[in-house]
XYZ file of C-alpha atoms in Angstrom:
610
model
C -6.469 8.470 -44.725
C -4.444 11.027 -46.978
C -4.868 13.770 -48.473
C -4.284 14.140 -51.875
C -3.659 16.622 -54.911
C -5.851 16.679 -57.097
C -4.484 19.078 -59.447
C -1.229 20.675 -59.893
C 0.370 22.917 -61.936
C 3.301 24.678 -62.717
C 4.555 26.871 -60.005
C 6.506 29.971 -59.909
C 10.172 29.961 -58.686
C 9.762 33.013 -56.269
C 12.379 32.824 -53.638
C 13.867 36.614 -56.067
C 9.947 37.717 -56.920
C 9.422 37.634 -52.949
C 12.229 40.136 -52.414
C 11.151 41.977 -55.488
C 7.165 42.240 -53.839
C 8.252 43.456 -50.551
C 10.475 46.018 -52.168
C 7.987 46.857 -54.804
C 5.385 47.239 -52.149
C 7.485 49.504 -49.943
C 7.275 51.670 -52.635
C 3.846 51.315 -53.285
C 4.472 51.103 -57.076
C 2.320 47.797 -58.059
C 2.296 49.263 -61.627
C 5.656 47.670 -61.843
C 4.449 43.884 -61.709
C 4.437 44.376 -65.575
C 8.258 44.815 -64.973
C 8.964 41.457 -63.337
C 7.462 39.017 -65.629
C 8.534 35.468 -63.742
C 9.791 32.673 -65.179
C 8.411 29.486 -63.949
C 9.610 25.621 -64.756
C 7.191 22.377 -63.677
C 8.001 21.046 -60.004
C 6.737 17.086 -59.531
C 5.560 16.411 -56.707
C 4.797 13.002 -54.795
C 1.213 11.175 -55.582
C 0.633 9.207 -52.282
C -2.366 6.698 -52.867
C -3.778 7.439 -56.336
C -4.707 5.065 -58.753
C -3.882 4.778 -62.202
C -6.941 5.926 -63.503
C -6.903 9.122 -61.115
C -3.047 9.749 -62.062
C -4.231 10.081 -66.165
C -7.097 12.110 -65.196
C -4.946 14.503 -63.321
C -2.204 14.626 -66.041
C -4.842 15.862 -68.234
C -5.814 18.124 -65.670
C -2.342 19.229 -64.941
C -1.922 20.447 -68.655
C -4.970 23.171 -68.401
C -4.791 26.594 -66.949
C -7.084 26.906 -63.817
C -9.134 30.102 -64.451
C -8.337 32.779 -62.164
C -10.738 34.865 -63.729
C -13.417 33.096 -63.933
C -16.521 36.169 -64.099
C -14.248 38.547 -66.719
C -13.025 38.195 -70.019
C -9.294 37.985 -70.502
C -9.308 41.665 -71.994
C -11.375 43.238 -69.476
C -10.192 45.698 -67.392
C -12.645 46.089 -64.145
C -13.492 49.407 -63.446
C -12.054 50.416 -59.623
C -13.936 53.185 -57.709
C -13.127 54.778 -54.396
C -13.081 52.022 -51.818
C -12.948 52.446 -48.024
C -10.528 49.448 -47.311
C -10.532 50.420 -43.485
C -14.395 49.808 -43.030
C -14.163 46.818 -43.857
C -12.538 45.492 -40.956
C -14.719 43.394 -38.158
C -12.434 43.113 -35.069
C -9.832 40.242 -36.426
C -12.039 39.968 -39.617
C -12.445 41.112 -42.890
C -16.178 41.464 -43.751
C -18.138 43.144 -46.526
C -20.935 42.841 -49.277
C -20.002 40.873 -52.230
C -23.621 40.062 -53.559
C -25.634 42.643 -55.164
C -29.334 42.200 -54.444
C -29.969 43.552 -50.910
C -31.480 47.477 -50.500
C -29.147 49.632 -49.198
C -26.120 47.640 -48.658
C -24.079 48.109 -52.045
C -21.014 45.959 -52.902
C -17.780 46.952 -50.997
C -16.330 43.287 -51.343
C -15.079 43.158 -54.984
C -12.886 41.081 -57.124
C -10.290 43.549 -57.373
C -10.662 45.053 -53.645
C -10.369 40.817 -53.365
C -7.178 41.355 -55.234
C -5.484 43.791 -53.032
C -6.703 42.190 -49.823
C -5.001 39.144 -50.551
C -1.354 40.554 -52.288
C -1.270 42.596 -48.844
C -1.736 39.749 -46.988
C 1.227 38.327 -49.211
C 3.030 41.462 -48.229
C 2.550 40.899 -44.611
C 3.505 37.671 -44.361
C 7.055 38.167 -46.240
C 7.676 40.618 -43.966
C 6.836 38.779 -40.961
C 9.004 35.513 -42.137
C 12.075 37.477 -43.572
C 13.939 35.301 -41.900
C 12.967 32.886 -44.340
C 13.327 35.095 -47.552
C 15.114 32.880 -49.079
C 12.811 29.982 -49.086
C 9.427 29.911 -51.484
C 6.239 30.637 -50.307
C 2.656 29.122 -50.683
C -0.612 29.979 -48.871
C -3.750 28.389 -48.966
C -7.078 29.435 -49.750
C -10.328 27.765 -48.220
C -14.226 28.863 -48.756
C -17.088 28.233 -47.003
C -20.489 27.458 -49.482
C -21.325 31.462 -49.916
C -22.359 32.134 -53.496
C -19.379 34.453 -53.875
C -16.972 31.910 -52.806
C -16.044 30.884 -55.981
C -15.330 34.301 -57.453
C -13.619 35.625 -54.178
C -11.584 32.476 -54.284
C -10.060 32.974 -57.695
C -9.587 36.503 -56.854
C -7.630 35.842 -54.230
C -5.624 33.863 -56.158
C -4.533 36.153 -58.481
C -3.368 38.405 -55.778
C -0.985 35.914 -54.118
C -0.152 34.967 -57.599
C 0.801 38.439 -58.105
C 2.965 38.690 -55.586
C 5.066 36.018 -56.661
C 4.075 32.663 -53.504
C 2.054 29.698 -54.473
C -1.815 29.132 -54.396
C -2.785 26.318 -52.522
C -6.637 25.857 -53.100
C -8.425 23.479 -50.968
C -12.326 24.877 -52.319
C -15.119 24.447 -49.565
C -13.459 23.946 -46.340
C -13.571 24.603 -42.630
C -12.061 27.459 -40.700
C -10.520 25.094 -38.643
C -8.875 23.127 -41.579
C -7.434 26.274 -42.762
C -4.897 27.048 -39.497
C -4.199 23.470 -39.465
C -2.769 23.779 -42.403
C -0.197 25.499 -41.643
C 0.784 23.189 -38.806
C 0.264 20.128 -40.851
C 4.221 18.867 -41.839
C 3.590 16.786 -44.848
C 4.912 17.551 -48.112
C 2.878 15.216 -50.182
C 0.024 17.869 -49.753
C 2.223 21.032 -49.867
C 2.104 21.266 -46.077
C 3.047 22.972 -44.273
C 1.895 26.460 -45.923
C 2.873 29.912 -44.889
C -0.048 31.385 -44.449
C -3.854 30.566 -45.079
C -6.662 32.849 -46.032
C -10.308 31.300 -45.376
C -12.696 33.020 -47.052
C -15.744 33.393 -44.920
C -18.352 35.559 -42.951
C -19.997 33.151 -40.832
C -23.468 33.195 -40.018
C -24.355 36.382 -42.090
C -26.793 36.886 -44.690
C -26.155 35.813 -48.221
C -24.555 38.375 -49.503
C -22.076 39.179 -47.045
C -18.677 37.742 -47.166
C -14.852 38.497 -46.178
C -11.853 36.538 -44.777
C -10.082 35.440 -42.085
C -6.027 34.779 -41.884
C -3.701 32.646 -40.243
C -0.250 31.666 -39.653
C 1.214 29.002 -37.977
C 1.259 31.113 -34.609
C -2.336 31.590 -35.009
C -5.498 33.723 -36.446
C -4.292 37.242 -36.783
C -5.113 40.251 -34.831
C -7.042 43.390 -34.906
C -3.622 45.399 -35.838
C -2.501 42.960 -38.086
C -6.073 43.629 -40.041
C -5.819 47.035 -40.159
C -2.150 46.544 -41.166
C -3.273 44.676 -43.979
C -5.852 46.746 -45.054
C -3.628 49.489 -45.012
C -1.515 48.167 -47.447
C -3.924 46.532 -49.864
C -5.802 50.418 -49.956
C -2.011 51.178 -51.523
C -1.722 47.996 -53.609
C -4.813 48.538 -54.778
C -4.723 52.806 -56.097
C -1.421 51.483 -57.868
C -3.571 48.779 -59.928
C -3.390 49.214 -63.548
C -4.593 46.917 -66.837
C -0.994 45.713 -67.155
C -0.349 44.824 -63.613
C -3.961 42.908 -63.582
C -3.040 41.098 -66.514
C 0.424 40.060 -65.515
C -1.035 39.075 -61.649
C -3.945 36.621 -64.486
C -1.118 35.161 -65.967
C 0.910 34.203 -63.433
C -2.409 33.088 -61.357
C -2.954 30.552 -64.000
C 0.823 28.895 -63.750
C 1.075 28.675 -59.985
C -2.196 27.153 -58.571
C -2.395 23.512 -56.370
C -5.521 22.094 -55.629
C -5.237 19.611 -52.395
C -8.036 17.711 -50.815
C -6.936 18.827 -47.280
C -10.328 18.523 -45.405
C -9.871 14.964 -45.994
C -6.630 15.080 -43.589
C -8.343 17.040 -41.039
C -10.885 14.756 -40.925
C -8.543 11.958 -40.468
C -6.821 13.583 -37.813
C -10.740 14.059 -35.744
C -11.233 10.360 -36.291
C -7.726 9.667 -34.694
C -8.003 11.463 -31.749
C -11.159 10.320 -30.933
C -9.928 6.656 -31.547
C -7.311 7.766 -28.958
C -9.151 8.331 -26.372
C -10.902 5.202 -26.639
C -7.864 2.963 -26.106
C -7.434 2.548 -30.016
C -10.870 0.663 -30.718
C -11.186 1.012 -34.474
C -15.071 2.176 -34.020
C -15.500 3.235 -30.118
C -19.423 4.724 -31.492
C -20.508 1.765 -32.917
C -24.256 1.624 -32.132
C -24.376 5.241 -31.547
C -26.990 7.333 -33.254
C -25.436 10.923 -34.463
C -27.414 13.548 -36.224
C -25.697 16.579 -37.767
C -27.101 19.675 -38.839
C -24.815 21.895 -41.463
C -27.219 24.152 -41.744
C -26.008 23.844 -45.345
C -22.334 24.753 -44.332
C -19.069 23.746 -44.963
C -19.625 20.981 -41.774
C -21.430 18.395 -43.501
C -18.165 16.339 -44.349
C -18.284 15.615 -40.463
C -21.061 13.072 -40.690
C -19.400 11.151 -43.642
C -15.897 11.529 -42.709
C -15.591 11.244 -39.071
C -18.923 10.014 -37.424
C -19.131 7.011 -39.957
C -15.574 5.666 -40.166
C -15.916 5.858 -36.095
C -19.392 3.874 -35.967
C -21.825 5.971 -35.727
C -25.018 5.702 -37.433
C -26.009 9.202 -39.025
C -29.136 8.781 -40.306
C -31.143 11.814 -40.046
C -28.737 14.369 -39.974
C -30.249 17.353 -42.447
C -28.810 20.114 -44.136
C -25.434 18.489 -45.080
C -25.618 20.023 -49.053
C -23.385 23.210 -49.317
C -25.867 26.225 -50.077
C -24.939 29.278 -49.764
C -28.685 30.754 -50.317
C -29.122 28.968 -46.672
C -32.482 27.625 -47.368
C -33.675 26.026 -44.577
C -31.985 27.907 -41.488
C -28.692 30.564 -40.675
C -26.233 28.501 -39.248
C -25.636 29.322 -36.362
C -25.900 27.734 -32.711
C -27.446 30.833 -31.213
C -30.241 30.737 -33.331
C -33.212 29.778 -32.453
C -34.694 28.220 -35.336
C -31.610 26.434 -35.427
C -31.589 24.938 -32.571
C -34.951 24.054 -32.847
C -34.611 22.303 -36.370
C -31.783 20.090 -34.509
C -33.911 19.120 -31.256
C -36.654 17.865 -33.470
C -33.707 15.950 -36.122
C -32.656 14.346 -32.655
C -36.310 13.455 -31.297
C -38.157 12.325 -34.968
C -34.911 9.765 -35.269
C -34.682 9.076 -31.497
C -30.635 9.647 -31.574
C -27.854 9.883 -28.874
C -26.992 13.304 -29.740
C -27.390 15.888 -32.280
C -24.404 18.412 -33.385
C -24.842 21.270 -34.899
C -22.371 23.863 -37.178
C -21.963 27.218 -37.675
C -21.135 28.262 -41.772
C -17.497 27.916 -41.205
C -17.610 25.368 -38.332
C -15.547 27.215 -35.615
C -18.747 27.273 -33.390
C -20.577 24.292 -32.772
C -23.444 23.581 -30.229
C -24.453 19.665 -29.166
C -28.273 18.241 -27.973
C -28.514 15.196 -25.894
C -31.068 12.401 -26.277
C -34.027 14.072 -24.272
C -33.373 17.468 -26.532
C -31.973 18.962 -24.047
C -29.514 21.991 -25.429
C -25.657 22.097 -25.054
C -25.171 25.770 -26.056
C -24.081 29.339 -24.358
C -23.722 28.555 -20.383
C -25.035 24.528 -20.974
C -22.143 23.980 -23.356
C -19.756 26.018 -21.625
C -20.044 24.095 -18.380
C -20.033 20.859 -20.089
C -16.555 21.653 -21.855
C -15.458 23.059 -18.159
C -16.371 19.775 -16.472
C -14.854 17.700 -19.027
C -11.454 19.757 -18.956
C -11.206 20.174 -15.550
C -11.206 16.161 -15.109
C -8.329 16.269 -17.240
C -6.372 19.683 -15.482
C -7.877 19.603 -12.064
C -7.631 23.310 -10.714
C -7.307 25.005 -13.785
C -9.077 28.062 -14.944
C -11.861 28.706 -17.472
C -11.808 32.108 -19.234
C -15.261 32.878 -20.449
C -16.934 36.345 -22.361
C -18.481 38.872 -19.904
C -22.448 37.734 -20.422
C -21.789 34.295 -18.758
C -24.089 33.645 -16.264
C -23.333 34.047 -11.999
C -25.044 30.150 -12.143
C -22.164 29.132 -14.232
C -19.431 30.815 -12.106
C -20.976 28.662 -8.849
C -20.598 25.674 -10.763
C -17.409 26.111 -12.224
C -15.569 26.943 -8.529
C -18.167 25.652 -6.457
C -19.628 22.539 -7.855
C -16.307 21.018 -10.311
C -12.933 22.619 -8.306
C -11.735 25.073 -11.290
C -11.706 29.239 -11.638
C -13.618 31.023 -13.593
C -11.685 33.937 -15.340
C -14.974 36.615 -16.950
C -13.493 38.282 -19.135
C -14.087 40.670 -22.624
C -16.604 39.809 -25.298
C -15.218 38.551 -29.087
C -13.538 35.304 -29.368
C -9.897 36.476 -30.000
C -9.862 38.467 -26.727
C -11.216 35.491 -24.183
C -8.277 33.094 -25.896
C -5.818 36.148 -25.779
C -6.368 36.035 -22.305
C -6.031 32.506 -21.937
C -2.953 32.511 -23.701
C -1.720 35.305 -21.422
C -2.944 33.712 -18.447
C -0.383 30.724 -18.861
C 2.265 33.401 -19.850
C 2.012 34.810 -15.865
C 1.803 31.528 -14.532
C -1.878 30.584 -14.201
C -2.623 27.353 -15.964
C -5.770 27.388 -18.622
C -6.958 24.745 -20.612
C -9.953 26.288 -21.892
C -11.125 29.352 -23.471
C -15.346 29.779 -24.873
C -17.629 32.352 -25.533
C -21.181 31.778 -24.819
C -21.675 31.934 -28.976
C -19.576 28.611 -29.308
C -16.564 29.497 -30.042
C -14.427 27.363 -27.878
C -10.240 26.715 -28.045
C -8.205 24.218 -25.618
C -4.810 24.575 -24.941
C -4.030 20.872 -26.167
C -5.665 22.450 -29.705
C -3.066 25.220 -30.383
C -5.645 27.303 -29.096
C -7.928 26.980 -32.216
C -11.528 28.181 -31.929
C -12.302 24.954 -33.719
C -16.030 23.850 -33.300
C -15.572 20.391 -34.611
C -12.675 20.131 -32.044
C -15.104 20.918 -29.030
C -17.819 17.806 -30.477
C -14.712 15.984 -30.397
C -14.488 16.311 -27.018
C -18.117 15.066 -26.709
C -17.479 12.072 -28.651
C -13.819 10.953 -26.599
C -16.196 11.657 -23.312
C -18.907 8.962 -25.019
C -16.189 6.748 -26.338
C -14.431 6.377 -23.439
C -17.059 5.884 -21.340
C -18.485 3.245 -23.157
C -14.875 1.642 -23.541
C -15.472 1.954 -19.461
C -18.590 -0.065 -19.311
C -21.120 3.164 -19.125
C -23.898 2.659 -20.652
C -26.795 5.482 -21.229
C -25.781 7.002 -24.370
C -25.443 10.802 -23.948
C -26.875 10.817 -20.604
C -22.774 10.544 -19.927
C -22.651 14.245 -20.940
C -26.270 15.356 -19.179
C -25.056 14.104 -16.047
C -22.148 15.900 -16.240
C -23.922 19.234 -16.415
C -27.068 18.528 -14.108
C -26.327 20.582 -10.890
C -25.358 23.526 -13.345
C -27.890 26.384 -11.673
C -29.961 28.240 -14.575
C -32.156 31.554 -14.701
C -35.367 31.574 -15.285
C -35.214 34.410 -17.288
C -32.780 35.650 -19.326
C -32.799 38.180 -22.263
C -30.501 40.357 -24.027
C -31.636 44.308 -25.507
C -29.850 46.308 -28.110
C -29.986 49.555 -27.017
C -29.138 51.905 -30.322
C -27.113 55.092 -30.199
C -28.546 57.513 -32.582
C -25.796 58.625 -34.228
C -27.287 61.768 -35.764
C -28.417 62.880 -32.804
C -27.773 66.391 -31.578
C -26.772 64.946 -28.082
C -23.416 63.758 -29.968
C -22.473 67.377 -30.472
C -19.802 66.299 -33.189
C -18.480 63.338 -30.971
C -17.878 59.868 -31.611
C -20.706 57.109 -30.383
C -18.535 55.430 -28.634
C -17.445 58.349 -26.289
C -21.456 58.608 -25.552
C -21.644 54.971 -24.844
C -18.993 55.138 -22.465
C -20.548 58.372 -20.878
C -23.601 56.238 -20.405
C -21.719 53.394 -18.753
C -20.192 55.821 -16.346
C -23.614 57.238 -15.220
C -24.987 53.948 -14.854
C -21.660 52.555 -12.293
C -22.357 55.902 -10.511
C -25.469 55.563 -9.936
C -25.912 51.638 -9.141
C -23.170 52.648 -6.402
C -25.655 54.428 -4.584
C -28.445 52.190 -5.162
C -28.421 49.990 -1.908
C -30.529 46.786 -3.728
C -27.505 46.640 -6.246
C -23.670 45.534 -6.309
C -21.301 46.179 -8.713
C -18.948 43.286 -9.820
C -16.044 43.666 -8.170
C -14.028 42.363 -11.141
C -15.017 43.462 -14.246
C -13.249 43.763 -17.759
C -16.196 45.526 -19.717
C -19.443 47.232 -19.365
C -21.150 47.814 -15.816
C -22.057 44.445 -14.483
C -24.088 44.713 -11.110
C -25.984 41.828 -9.194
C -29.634 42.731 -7.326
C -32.898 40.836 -6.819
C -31.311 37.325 -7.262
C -30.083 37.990 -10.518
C -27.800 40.164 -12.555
C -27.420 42.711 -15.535
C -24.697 43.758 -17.977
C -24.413 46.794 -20.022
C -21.584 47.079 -22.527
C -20.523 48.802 -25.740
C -20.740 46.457 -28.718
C -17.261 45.878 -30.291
C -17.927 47.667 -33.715
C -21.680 49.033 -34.035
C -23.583 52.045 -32.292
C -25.116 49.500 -29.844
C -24.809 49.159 -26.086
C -26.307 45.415 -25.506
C -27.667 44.672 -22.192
C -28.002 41.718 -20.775
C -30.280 40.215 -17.658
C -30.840 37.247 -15.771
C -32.692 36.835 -12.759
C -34.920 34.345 -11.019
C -38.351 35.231 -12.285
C -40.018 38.107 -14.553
C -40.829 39.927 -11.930
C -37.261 40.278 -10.902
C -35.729 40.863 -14.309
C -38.073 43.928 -14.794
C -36.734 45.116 -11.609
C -33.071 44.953 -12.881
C -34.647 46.617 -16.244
C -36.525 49.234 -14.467
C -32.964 50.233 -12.436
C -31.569 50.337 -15.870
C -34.154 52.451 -17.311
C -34.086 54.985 -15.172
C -30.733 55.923 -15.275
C -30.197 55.815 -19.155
C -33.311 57.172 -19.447
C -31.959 60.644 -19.462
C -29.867 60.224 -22.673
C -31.697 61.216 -25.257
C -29.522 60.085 -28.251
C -29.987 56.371 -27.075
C -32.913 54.288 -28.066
C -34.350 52.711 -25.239
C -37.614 51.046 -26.275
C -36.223 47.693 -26.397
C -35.494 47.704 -22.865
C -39.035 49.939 -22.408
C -40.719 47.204 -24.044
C -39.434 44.407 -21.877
C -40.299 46.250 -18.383
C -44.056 47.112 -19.813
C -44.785 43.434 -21.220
């Protein structure tokens, strides 16, 4: 299958404008776009597969201007107000409110902010690839189905525009998709780009939104955010009506539109052919629901479950709608989850999948409805892996469970590496793990995140169902028989809790316990109360390697407090046995947290009373 272009247009010759932006940037003078008007000539490009009829419909199309401004007139100037570009950074996100409509949370996510975001990511990338000055440009843009997608999209646009590189616009789209596209060497479809930008806030509400970047090294980092923040709060003081304008008309001369999910697709359908020993349809006669949860995954029941075999009937949710009517997508909801088990039991299928909004998390449900998510899914990608790379070692978020450390060394030969909560750190450490000389395949966090080693390290949640599908491919290419009970069995001496909860403890921020000081200097002295004093509690034992929090073990079971990444929040977490030993690990909590008054403990209060 190949992608294919569905529009083009004329693009700018920017090898000179690229110099001219990082120079003009330096300076911090983007009132002097209006001084470097481009010229631009028409570049052909190869059609690969298209039929007559689609080649006249896209030479009409190729003659139009795309609209890069599509919610303003062409004489409108938008009116900027003070923005706090730094705020809107979420670890190695970008996240903010572009829909008005929700008390108390005002728009921060603009057009124009938009704007600025993306010409500084522009900015960042030239000088990252200087060594390549001389060649020109392109990134791509992807969206998930949020309302503001389109409008954030086309803003975007004009701010790589502006900066002189090449729009490649791929519409609703994957997270996924949008690294692989700048591995992807094909030049029929503009591949490989520079840079992507996928334009995305995962599970949140409506009217949140923001962005996520890549490179062909990988997602960016927490510095490189605040980098580029940095410089789009510059770009964006030195916007004026001219320079707006100018970045509009050059939007509208140098914009590609590629159907690139369709090669990512492809490229899932080949690799699971692969593992069955080339069989054109290896899941013929399997039954395989998806859930989108009205995502941008619902292409993965047409365009790789199908062309393998699979019968989809049933699967729900598959319509992009970014009002997400029916559930949040995400596999650590609840409802979610629950709207998948009974997709899976009404149409008596093999397996269910399910999506987050972006589809870098994923979670699976076998035949029985029995759930593949957190520690379930976790150990089923560890035993999988670790029959490919016996030995090697998992690297997991801090809340996994003591069960699933037994089972990973005890019960399937491979080491479990605990390490620090958000997805970028556990496949940091991964990465850095093979750097010192200790091999791992295989880095997930308990929300579903999950990158391989063999997957450029990709948190790539249709990636980790592909997994799922080579294990039921080959095994039926083996003879097996059983349908997903393949991937139950794998899974089934796996040791669970019998309870297990997690609290959000608040830090009052207001609070005249603060004294002036930051909440996270009162989490942390909260953290270091609690080691002290579970040191001289004989029923407890701290973890003798830990990488955040205060994780202790007692009364069969365990508890973790830590400081949440970004909010006033120290989540705690606790498994145990039974109730009655959980509210013993609460109750040793409680009392020594107790004492700080600026912390809201009735979460945790709650749980040991009921």
């Amino acid at each position: 299958m190949m992608g294919k272009i569905v529009q083009n247009l004329p693009s700018a010759q920017c090898c000179q404008q690229n110099r001219q932006f990082g120079s003009l940037y330096q300076r911090d003078q983007c009132a002097q776009f209006k001084n470097n008007l481009l010229l631009f000539q028409r570049r052909k490009l190869t059609w690969t597969g298209i039929s007559t009829m689609q080649l006249h419909n896209m030479s009409n199309i190729s003659q139009r201007h795309v609209n890069c401004n599509a919610s303003t007139s062409a004489t409108a100037v938008p009116s900027l107000g003070k923005v706090d570009f730094l705020k809107l950074q979420n670890g190695s996100d970008i996240r903010g409110v572009a829909v008005d409509g929700v008390a108390g949370e005002p728009i921060n996510l603009t057009e124009t902010v938009t704007q600025a975001i993306a010409a500084a990511f522009a900015a960042w990338l030239l000088d990252k690839k200087r060594t390549d000055s001389s060649k020109h440009f392109k990134i791509s843009i992807g969206h998930d189905s949020r309302i503001s997608a389109q409008k954030l999209q086309d803003a975007a646009s004009r701010g790589i525009a502006g900066a002189g590189f090449d729009v490649v616009q791929y519409g609703l789209a994957s997270t996924p998709a949008m690294f692989n596209s700048t591995l992807t060497k094909n030049e029929n479809i503009l591949c490989p780009v520079d840079g992507a930008i996928m334009i995305t806030a995962s599970h949140l509400p409506y009217n949140r939104n923001g962005f996520k970047f890549f490179t062909n090294a990988g997602g960016l980092g927490k510095a490189d955010i605040k980098d580029i923040l940095e410089r789009a709060a510059n770009i964006y003081n030195g916007f004026t009506p001219e320079s707006l304008k100018e970045a509009e008309i050059k939007c509208s001369l140098s914009i590609s539109k590629v159907d690139y999910m369709t090669v990512y697709a492809s490229d899932l359908v080949a690799a699971v052919r692969k593992a069955s020993g080339n069989i054109e349809k290896p899941l013929e006669g399997f039954h395989i629901i998806v859930d989108a949860g009205n995502g941008a995954g619902g292409f993965f029941a047409g365009k790789v479950l199908e062309p393998l075999g699979a019968i989809t009937s049933g699967s729900q949710f598959l319509e992009p709608d970014g009002l997400f009517p029916n559930h949040i997508p995400n596999p650590e909801d609840k409802a979610a989850m629950k709207a998948i088990t009974q997709a899976v039991l009404d149409n008596k299928a093999d397996l269910g999948i399910i999506f987050d909004t972006d589809v870098d998390r994923s979670a699976a449900v076998d035949s029985t409805g029995r759930e593949f998510n957190r520690n379930r899914l976790i150990a089923l990608m560890s035993a999988i892996v670790l029959e490919e790379h016996p030995g090697t070692t998992i690297v997991t978020d801090s809340v996994t469970s003591d069960g699933l450390t037994i089972f990973i060394e005890k019960k399937i030969g491979g080491k479990h590496h605990r390490f620090k909560r958000g997805y970028k750190n556990v496949i940091d450490e991964a990465i850095h793990l093979n750097s010192v000389g200790e091999e791992s395949h295989l880095a997930i966090e308990t929300s579903g995140h999950g990158a391989l080693k063999e997957n450029h390290w990709l948190d790539d949640g249709a990636y980790l169902m592909v997994k799922l599908l080579n294990k039921l491919a080959s095994a039926r290419a083996s003879g097996q028989t059983g349908g997903s009970k393949v991937l139950t069995d794998l899974v089934d001496e796996l040791q669970e809790p019998g309870v297990a909860v997690e609290l959000r403890l608040k830090i009052d921020q207001n609070h005249s316990d603060l004294k002036g000081g930051s909440f996270r200097d009162y989490g942390e002295a909260v953290l270091k109360h609690l080691e002290n004093k579970s040191e001289s509690d004989p029923n407890l034992h701290k973890a003798p390697v830990n990488y955040e929090g205060v994780r202790v073990s007692g009364y069969g079971g365990w508890f973790l407090l830590r400081l949440s990444l970004h909010d006033p929040v120290l989540p705690l977490n606790i498994e145990a046995p039974s109730n009655e030993d959980a509210v013993k690990l609460g109750l040793a909590v409680l009392s020594t947290v107790n004492e700080f008054s600026a912390l809201d403990v009735s979460a945790l209060l709650k749980f040991v009373q009921e």
